[in-house]
Short mmCIF file of C-alpha atoms in Angstrom, two decimals:
data_model
loop_
_atom_site.label_atom_id
_atom_site.label_comp_id
_atom_site.label_asym_id
_atom_site.label_seq_id
_atom_site.Cartn_x
_atom_site.Cartn_y
_atom_site.Cartn_z
CA UNK A 1 2.63 36.94 -13.89
CA UNK A 2 2.86 33.44 -13.65
CA UNK A 3 2.60 31.92 -10.25
CA UNK A 4 6.09 30.91 -9.12
CA UNK A 5 6.48 27.31 -7.30
CA UNK A 6 6.52 27.93 -3.38
CA UNK A 7 9.44 26.88 -1.86
CA UNK A 8 11.25 27.75 1.67
CA UNK A 9 13.13 30.65 0.00
CA UNK A 10 10.56 32.46 -0.93
CA UNK A 11 8.04 31.97 1.47
CA UNK A 12 9.41 30.63 4.06
CA UNK A 13 6.29 31.22 6.22
CA UNK A 14 3.91 29.84 4.17
CA UNK A 15 5.86 26.58 2.93
CA UNK A 16 5.51 25.79 6.08
CA UNK A 17 2.20 26.48 7.10
CA UNK A 18 0.84 24.36 4.00
CA UNK A 19 3.35 21.62 4.61
CA UNK A 20 1.28 21.22 7.75
CA UNK A 21 -1.61 21.43 6.58
CA UNK A 22 -0.50 18.96 4.03
CA UNK A 23 0.85 16.36 6.11
CA UNK A 24 -2.70 16.87 8.59
CA UNK A 25 -4.92 16.20 5.77
CA UNK A 26 -3.25 13.11 4.77
CA UNK A 27 -3.18 11.54 7.68
CA UNK A 28 -6.00 12.23 8.61
CA UNK A 29 -7.39 10.48 5.07
CA UNK A 30 -5.30 7.97 5.58
CA UNK A 31 -6.15 6.71 8.81
CA UNK A 32 -9.83 7.42 8.24
CA UNK A 33 -9.04 4.80 4.83
CA UNK A 34 -7.78 3.10 7.19
CA UNK A 35 -10.11 2.75 10.05
CA UNK A 36 -13.14 1.67 7.20
CA UNK A 37 -11.37 -0.69 5.37
CA UNK A 38 -12.08 -2.92 8.07
CA UNK A 39 -15.96 -2.40 7.68
CA UNK A 40 -15.21 -2.56 3.91
CA UNK A 41 -13.41 -5.91 4.29
CA UNK A 42 -15.90 -7.15 6.61
CA UNK A 43 -19.10 -5.87 4.50
CA UNK A 44 -17.34 -7.03 1.62
CA UNK A 45 -16.63 -10.55 2.26
CA UNK A 46 -19.74 -11.16 4.39
CA UNK A 47 -22.29 -10.24 0.93
CA UNK A 48 -19.40 -12.11 -0.64
CA UNK A 49 -20.52 -15.65 1.25
CA UNK A 50 -24.75 -14.72 1.62
CA UNK A 51 -24.06 -12.51 5.36
CA UNK A 52 -24.71 -9.33 5.93
CA UNK A 53 -21.59 -8.85 8.33
CA UNK A 54 -21.84 -6.00 10.95
CA UNK A 55 -24.94 -4.30 11.35
CA UNK A 56 -25.50 -3.47 14.71
CA UNK A 57 -23.66 -1.37 15.44
CA UNK A 58 -24.69 2.08 14.13
CA UNK A 59 -26.88 1.84 10.18
CA UNK A 60 -25.24 -1.01 8.30
CA UNK A 61 -22.37 -1.15 11.33
CA UNK A 62 -20.82 2.55 9.22
CA UNK A 63 -19.93 3.11 13.43
CA UNK A 64 -18.41 -0.56 13.79
CA UNK A 65 -14.34 0.75 13.98
CA UNK A 66 -15.38 3.30 16.77
CA UNK A 67 -16.86 0.69 18.76
CA UNK A 68 -13.85 -1.51 17.72
CA UNK A 69 -11.34 1.24 19.00
CA UNK A 70 -12.76 1.33 21.39
CA UNK A 71 -13.18 -1.95 22.71
CA UNK A 72 -9.13 -2.69 21.97
CA UNK A 73 -8.14 1.02 23.93
CA UNK A 74 -9.71 -0.38 27.06
CA UNK A 75 -8.48 -4.05 27.00
CA UNK A 76 -6.07 -4.66 29.13
CA UNK A 77 -2.40 -4.45 28.22
CA UNK A 78 -0.76 -8.17 28.76
CA UNK A 79 3.05 -8.65 27.91
CA UNK A 80 4.47 -11.25 28.63
CA UNK A 81 6.79 -12.22 31.75
CA UNK A 82 9.81 -13.35 29.69
CA UNK A 83 9.30 -10.81 26.98
CA UNK A 84 11.98 -8.09 25.92
CA UNK A 85 10.10 -5.51 27.01
CA UNK A 86 11.75 -2.79 24.81
CA UNK A 87 11.73 -3.92 21.64
CA UNK A 88 7.94 -5.24 22.69
CA UNK A 89 6.99 -2.48 22.42
CA UNK A 90 8.50 -0.62 19.75
CA UNK A 91 7.59 -3.54 17.81
CA UNK A 92 4.31 -2.31 16.65
CA UNK A 93 5.15 1.29 16.09
CA UNK A 94 8.06 0.27 13.73
CA UNK A 95 5.57 -1.12 11.52
CA UNK A 96 3.24 1.32 11.59
CA UNK A 97 5.30 4.12 11.08
CA UNK A 98 6.74 3.27 7.68
CA UNK A 99 3.80 2.31 6.27
CA UNK A 100 2.44 6.41 6.77
CA UNK A 101 5.48 7.81 5.92
CA UNK A 102 6.08 6.14 2.25
CA UNK A 103 2.23 8.39 1.50
CA UNK A 104 3.93 11.02 1.19
CA UNK A 105 5.99 11.14 -1.89
CA UNK A 106 2.15 10.11 -3.34
CA UNK A 107 0.99 12.89 -5.88
CA UNK A 108 -2.33 13.60 -5.77
CA UNK A 109 -2.84 15.89 -8.72
CA UNK A 110 -1.46 18.25 -10.25
CA UNK A 111 -0.01 21.96 -8.78
CA UNK A 112 -2.78 24.51 -7.74
CA UNK A 113 -2.30 27.88 -7.95
CA UNK A 114 -2.75 29.18 -3.82
CA UNK A 115 -1.63 33.31 -3.19
CA UNK A 116 0.18 34.06 -5.88
CA UNK A 117 2.27 30.41 -5.50
CA UNK A 118 1.86 26.90 -7.38
CA UNK A 119 1.41 24.11 -4.51
CA UNK A 120 2.39 20.48 -5.87
CA UNK A 121 -0.30 18.06 -4.45
CA UNK A 122 1.83 15.88 -2.56
CA UNK A 123 3.71 16.13 0.68
CA UNK A 124 7.25 16.25 -1.14
CA UNK A 125 8.52 15.77 -4.37
CA UNK A 126 11.49 13.63 -4.63
CA UNK A 127 13.50 12.85 -7.43
CA UNK A 128 13.73 9.32 -6.19
CA UNK A 129 10.63 8.52 -5.34
CA UNK A 130 9.70 4.94 -6.31
CA UNK A 131 13.13 4.67 -4.29
CA UNK A 132 12.49 6.27 -1.40
CA UNK A 133 9.49 4.08 -1.23
CA UNK A 134 11.21 0.49 -1.85
CA UNK A 135 13.44 2.04 1.33
CA UNK A 136 10.91 2.10 3.61
CA UNK A 137 8.44 -0.27 2.73
CA UNK A 138 11.39 -3.04 3.61
CA UNK A 139 11.58 -1.53 7.02
CA UNK A 140 8.16 -2.67 8.25
CA UNK A 141 9.81 -6.41 8.21
CA UNK A 142 11.56 -5.52 10.68
CA UNK A 143 9.45 -4.35 13.20
CA UNK A 144 8.05 -8.02 12.51
CA UNK A 145 10.93 -9.62 13.17
CA UNK A 146 11.19 -7.81 16.60
CA UNK A 147 7.80 -8.55 17.00
CA UNK A 148 8.38 -12.97 16.88
CA UNK A 149 11.35 -11.80 18.77
CA UNK A 150 10.88 -10.41 21.18
CA UNK A 151 8.10 -12.39 21.92
CA UNK A 152 9.73 -15.46 23.25
CA UNK A 153 7.93 -17.14 22.01
CA UNK A 154 8.15 -19.64 19.59
CA UNK A 155 4.73 -19.65 17.43
CA UNK A 156 5.85 -15.85 17.27
CA UNK A 157 9.67 -16.51 16.25
CA UNK A 158 8.28 -19.19 13.15
CA UNK A 159 5.96 -15.65 12.26
CA UNK A 160 8.76 -13.56 12.36
CA UNK A 161 11.00 -15.17 11.11
CA UNK A 162 8.48 -16.49 7.66
CA UNK A 163 8.09 -13.06 6.92
CA UNK A 164 11.58 -12.79 7.27
CA UNK A 165 12.37 -14.91 3.73
CA UNK A 166 9.53 -13.74 2.63
CA UNK A 167 9.99 -9.91 2.22
CA UNK A 168 13.05 -11.17 0.78
CA UNK A 169 11.94 -13.49 -1.73
CA UNK A 170 9.44 -11.54 -2.99
CA UNK A 171 10.20 -7.29 -2.38
CA UNK A 172 13.00 -9.20 -5.39
CA UNK A 173 10.56 -9.71 -8.06
CA UNK A 174 8.43 -6.10 -6.72
CA UNK A 175 11.50 -4.09 -7.33
CA UNK A 176 12.48 -5.82 -10.38
CA UNK A 177 8.92 -4.81 -12.21
CA UNK A 178 9.59 -0.96 -11.04
CA UNK A 179 12.76 -0.96 -13.01
CA UNK A 180 10.55 -1.84 -16.28
CA UNK A 181 9.02 1.52 -15.36
CA UNK A 182 11.48 3.52 -14.59
CA UNK A 183 13.23 2.28 -18.09
CA UNK A 184 10.43 3.32 -20.08
CA UNK A 185 9.39 6.50 -18.01
CA UNK A 186 13.01 7.83 -17.98
CA UNK A 187 12.94 9.01 -13.61
CA UNK A 188 12.02 7.87 -10.52
CA UNK A 189 9.74 10.43 -9.94
CA UNK A 190 6.48 9.71 -8.95
CA UNK A 191 5.40 12.51 -10.15
CA UNK A 192 7.11 12.64 -13.64
CA UNK A 193 6.21 8.66 -13.83
CA UNK A 194 2.93 9.91 -14.11
CA UNK A 195 3.10 13.10 -15.97
CA UNK A 196 4.75 10.73 -18.92
CA UNK A 197 1.72 8.44 -18.38
CA UNK A 198 -0.52 11.56 -19.95
CA UNK A 199 0.40 11.34 -23.05
CA UNK A 200 -1.37 9.55 -26.11
CA UNK A 201 -1.56 5.83 -26.14
CA UNK A 202 1.53 5.15 -28.27
CA UNK A 203 1.33 7.94 -29.17
CA UNK A 204 -1.69 7.61 -32.02
CA UNK A 205 -5.13 7.33 -30.11
CA UNK A 206 -4.84 10.76 -28.75
CA UNK A 207 -8.03 9.94 -26.08
CA UNK A 208 -6.17 6.73 -24.36
CA UNK A 209 -3.45 7.98 -22.70
CA UNK A 210 -0.19 6.45 -21.86
CA UNK A 211 -0.96 4.72 -18.83
CA UNK A 212 1.58 1.45 -18.44
CA UNK A 213 -0.68 -1.17 -17.22
CA UNK A 214 -1.37 -0.89 -21.36
CA UNK A 215 2.77 -1.83 -22.13
CA UNK A 216 3.26 -3.56 -19.31
CA UNK A 217 0.55 -6.13 -17.71
CA UNK A 218 3.19 -8.64 -16.70
CA UNK A 219 5.02 -6.05 -15.38
CA UNK A 220 1.49 -4.70 -13.26
CA UNK A 221 0.22 -8.85 -12.95
CA UNK A 222 3.87 -9.41 -10.60
CA UNK A 223 2.84 -6.09 -8.45
CA UNK A 224 -0.06 -6.40 -7.80
CA UNK A 225 1.30 -10.10 -6.39
CA UNK A 226 4.32 -9.53 -4.69
CA UNK A 227 2.75 -6.45 -3.21
CA UNK A 228 0.37 -8.50 -1.46
CA UNK A 229 2.99 -10.65 -0.70
CA UNK A 230 4.88 -8.28 1.02
CA UNK A 231 2.31 -7.12 2.76
CA UNK A 232 1.16 -10.03 3.87
CA UNK A 233 -2.40 -10.47 2.67
CA UNK A 234 -4.48 -13.61 2.03
CA UNK A 235 -3.60 -15.61 0.53
CA UNK A 236 0.12 -14.73 1.54
CA UNK A 237 -0.43 -14.57 5.34
CA UNK A 238 1.90 -17.26 5.92
CA UNK A 239 3.88 -14.87 9.02
CA UNK A 240 0.73 -14.99 11.31
CA UNK A 241 -1.38 -18.33 9.88
CA UNK A 242 -3.83 -18.56 13.02
CA UNK A 243 -4.49 -22.88 11.55
CA UNK A 244 -0.46 -23.08 12.32
CA UNK A 245 1.24 -20.55 14.34
CA UNK A 246 -2.60 -19.18 16.37
CA UNK A 247 -1.16 -15.94 15.28
CA UNK A 248 1.98 -16.02 14.02
CA UNK A 249 4.14 -12.32 15.15
CA UNK A 250 1.63 -11.16 16.70
CA UNK A 251 -0.19 -14.01 19.03
CA UNK A 252 1.32 -12.39 22.42
CA UNK A 253 0.49 -9.63 21.74
CA UNK A 254 -3.09 -7.43 23.42
CA UNK A 255 -4.81 -4.49 23.36
CA UNK A 256 -3.81 -1.26 20.86
CA UNK A 257 -0.55 -2.53 20.45
CA UNK A 258 -2.53 -5.94 18.68
CA UNK A 259 -4.41 -3.18 17.33
CA UNK A 260 -1.60 -0.99 15.46
CA UNK A 261 -0.40 -4.35 13.61
CA UNK A 262 -3.37 -4.61 12.07
CA UNK A 263 -3.50 -0.43 10.91
CA UNK A 264 -0.42 -1.06 9.82
CA UNK A 265 -1.86 -4.23 7.83
CA UNK A 266 -4.18 -1.59 6.38
CA UNK A 267 -2.10 1.30 5.78
CA UNK A 268 -0.26 -0.80 4.18
CA UNK A 269 -2.80 -1.89 1.91
CA UNK A 270 -3.20 1.87 0.95
CA UNK A 271 0.40 2.20 0.13
CA UNK A 272 0.44 -0.75 -2.24
CA UNK A 273 -2.53 0.57 -4.05
CA UNK A 274 -2.12 3.74 -4.81
CA UNK A 275 2.29 2.20 -5.58
CA UNK A 276 0.36 0.82 -8.21
CA UNK A 277 -2.07 2.90 -10.10
CA UNK A 278 0.61 5.63 -9.78
CA UNK A 279 3.36 3.64 -11.76
CA UNK A 280 -0.01 1.68 -13.86
CA UNK A 281 -3.66 3.60 -14.10
CA UNK A 282 -1.60 6.80 -14.77
CA UNK A 283 -2.25 8.09 -10.82
CA UNK A 284 -4.71 11.04 -10.52
CA UNK A 285 -5.16 11.30 -14.31
CA UNK A 286 -7.98 10.71 -15.62
CA UNK A 287 -9.23 6.98 -18.01
CA UNK A 288 -9.06 9.08 -21.11
CA UNK A 289 -8.07 12.36 -22.47
CA UNK A 290 -12.26 13.57 -22.51
CA UNK A 291 -12.23 17.09 -22.10
CA UNK A 292 -15.74 16.35 -18.75
CA UNK A 293 -13.19 14.07 -16.97
CA UNK A 294 -10.72 15.99 -17.16
CA UNK A 295 -13.10 18.60 -15.23
CA UNK A 296 -12.93 15.69 -12.03
CA UNK A 297 -10.10 16.54 -9.09
CA UNK A 298 -7.63 14.76 -9.73
CA UNK A 299 -7.60 13.38 -6.64
CA UNK A 300 -10.55 11.99 -7.00
CA UNK A 301 -10.03 10.06 -9.88
CA UNK A 302 -6.29 8.52 -7.78
CA UNK A 303 -8.62 7.66 -4.91
CA UNK A 304 -11.50 5.80 -7.26
CA UNK A 305 -8.29 4.37 -8.37
CA UNK A 306 -7.84 3.05 -5.02
CA UNK A 307 -10.35 2.33 -3.80
CA UNK A 308 -10.99 -0.59 -6.69
CA UNK A 309 -7.34 -1.88 -6.31
CA UNK A 310 -8.42 -2.68 -2.15
CA UNK A 311 -11.47 -3.94 -2.99
CA UNK A 312 -9.65 -6.23 -5.65
CA UNK A 313 -7.55 -7.18 -2.53
CA UNK A 314 -10.45 -7.84 -0.41
CA UNK A 315 -12.24 -9.99 -2.64
CA UNK A 316 -8.70 -12.25 -4.03
CA UNK A 317 -9.27 -12.44 0.55
CA UNK A 318 -12.94 -14.00 -0.22
CA UNK A 319 -11.91 -16.20 -3.50
CA UNK A 320 -8.54 -18.09 -2.34
CA UNK A 321 -7.71 -19.83 0.08
CA UNK A 322 -3.88 -19.83 1.98
CA UNK A 323 -0.94 -21.61 -0.21
CA UNK A 324 1.40 -23.30 1.78
CA UNK A 325 4.45 -21.99 2.74
CA UNK A 326 6.53 -24.33 0.57
CA UNK A 327 4.15 -22.72 -2.42
CA UNK A 328 5.02 -19.81 -1.10
CA UNK A 329 8.08 -19.20 -1.79
CA UNK A 330 8.54 -21.81 -5.03
CA UNK A 331 6.56 -19.02 -6.57
CA UNK A 332 8.55 -16.52 -5.31
CA UNK A 333 12.15 -18.37 -6.20
CA UNK A 334 11.04 -20.15 -9.21
CA UNK A 335 8.35 -18.10 -11.03
CA UNK A 336 7.99 -14.34 -10.26
CA UNK A 337 11.77 -13.92 -9.90
CA UNK A 338 12.62 -15.08 -13.47
CA UNK A 339 9.51 -13.57 -14.98
CA UNK A 340 10.33 -9.96 -13.77
CA UNK A 341 13.95 -10.82 -14.80
CA UNK A 342 12.38 -11.79 -18.76
CA UNK A 343 10.57 -8.50 -18.84
CA UNK A 344 13.58 -6.53 -17.76
CA UNK A 345 15.33 -7.71 -20.40
CA UNK A 346 12.83 -7.97 -23.42
CA UNK A 347 11.48 -3.93 -22.23
CA UNK A 348 15.37 -3.09 -22.17
CA UNK A 349 15.40 -4.69 -25.58
CA UNK A 350 12.65 -3.34 -26.53
CA UNK A 351 13.93 1.04 -25.06
CA UNK A 352 16.63 0.15 -27.59
CA UNK A 353 15.61 -1.01 -30.36
CA UNK A 354 12.78 2.06 -30.71
CA UNK A 355 15.36 4.38 -29.63
#
């Protein structure tokens, strides 16, 4: 008897239990990666600059994220006298929550059989998963703008305004790059996009999967650049440029509210890496259609790709200096958007000709 798909109608209690278990596992793993991404970044950049990075707390500094968390938790929480209290307190959560919510539609592997039911390795398989991620990814900037405005500081306000202008500029290009993937796959579901990429490359190479990085290399490069600008990572961290704005939108924050901003940054980095891996690198599928590689669990392949992309993001931070703000806006409007539009037009023509 073939297992049926688990749904609320055929087994309500088991459905709710499995959903809670998946939420707990995904949230725990995401927060662990967020915590130790800070350690990895400090160690990687340290070795690239011929130094050791954290070494004192734990073996090779492995307990440093815990020490940093305890330090920030017990630090004095200061709220400026002239700040708008309610938005000032809400802003850090408005940045972190959308970053965590977007993980819900990332597929971590194929469906697995459990107690006679087929359970998807995904919190929610939305047929418009791409639109869901784009919608929630754009909400984080509201928290940054709110943090800058509510602090009643000119430095913070300038950081918030920079974040809003940067989001508008680079989200357009990011959306256009994803449109090319939607045109090729014919679906807005991330699970369907991964499934299409498991077919043979160009219908000929049976052992090489049809990852979209092969057919859309320009879109992949544009997505990585726009993704870095979306999450305010170096060299595009203009909203918190310490050489100009002290610490930008989070200048007036302290204690755990300050920590939430950086947790959101690393959570967003995980989301961008996972989305890039899903859209362009085959998601949870193996790099080659070979039997022994197919035996490796899907979530291992996905996490490997996510960690590789996060290493690349850290490598960029250690390599490139911060760009000027006029260079940032010029590149967004005059380079990335025209290139993304040209890629969409060319992809559309190829799809029409091949069909």
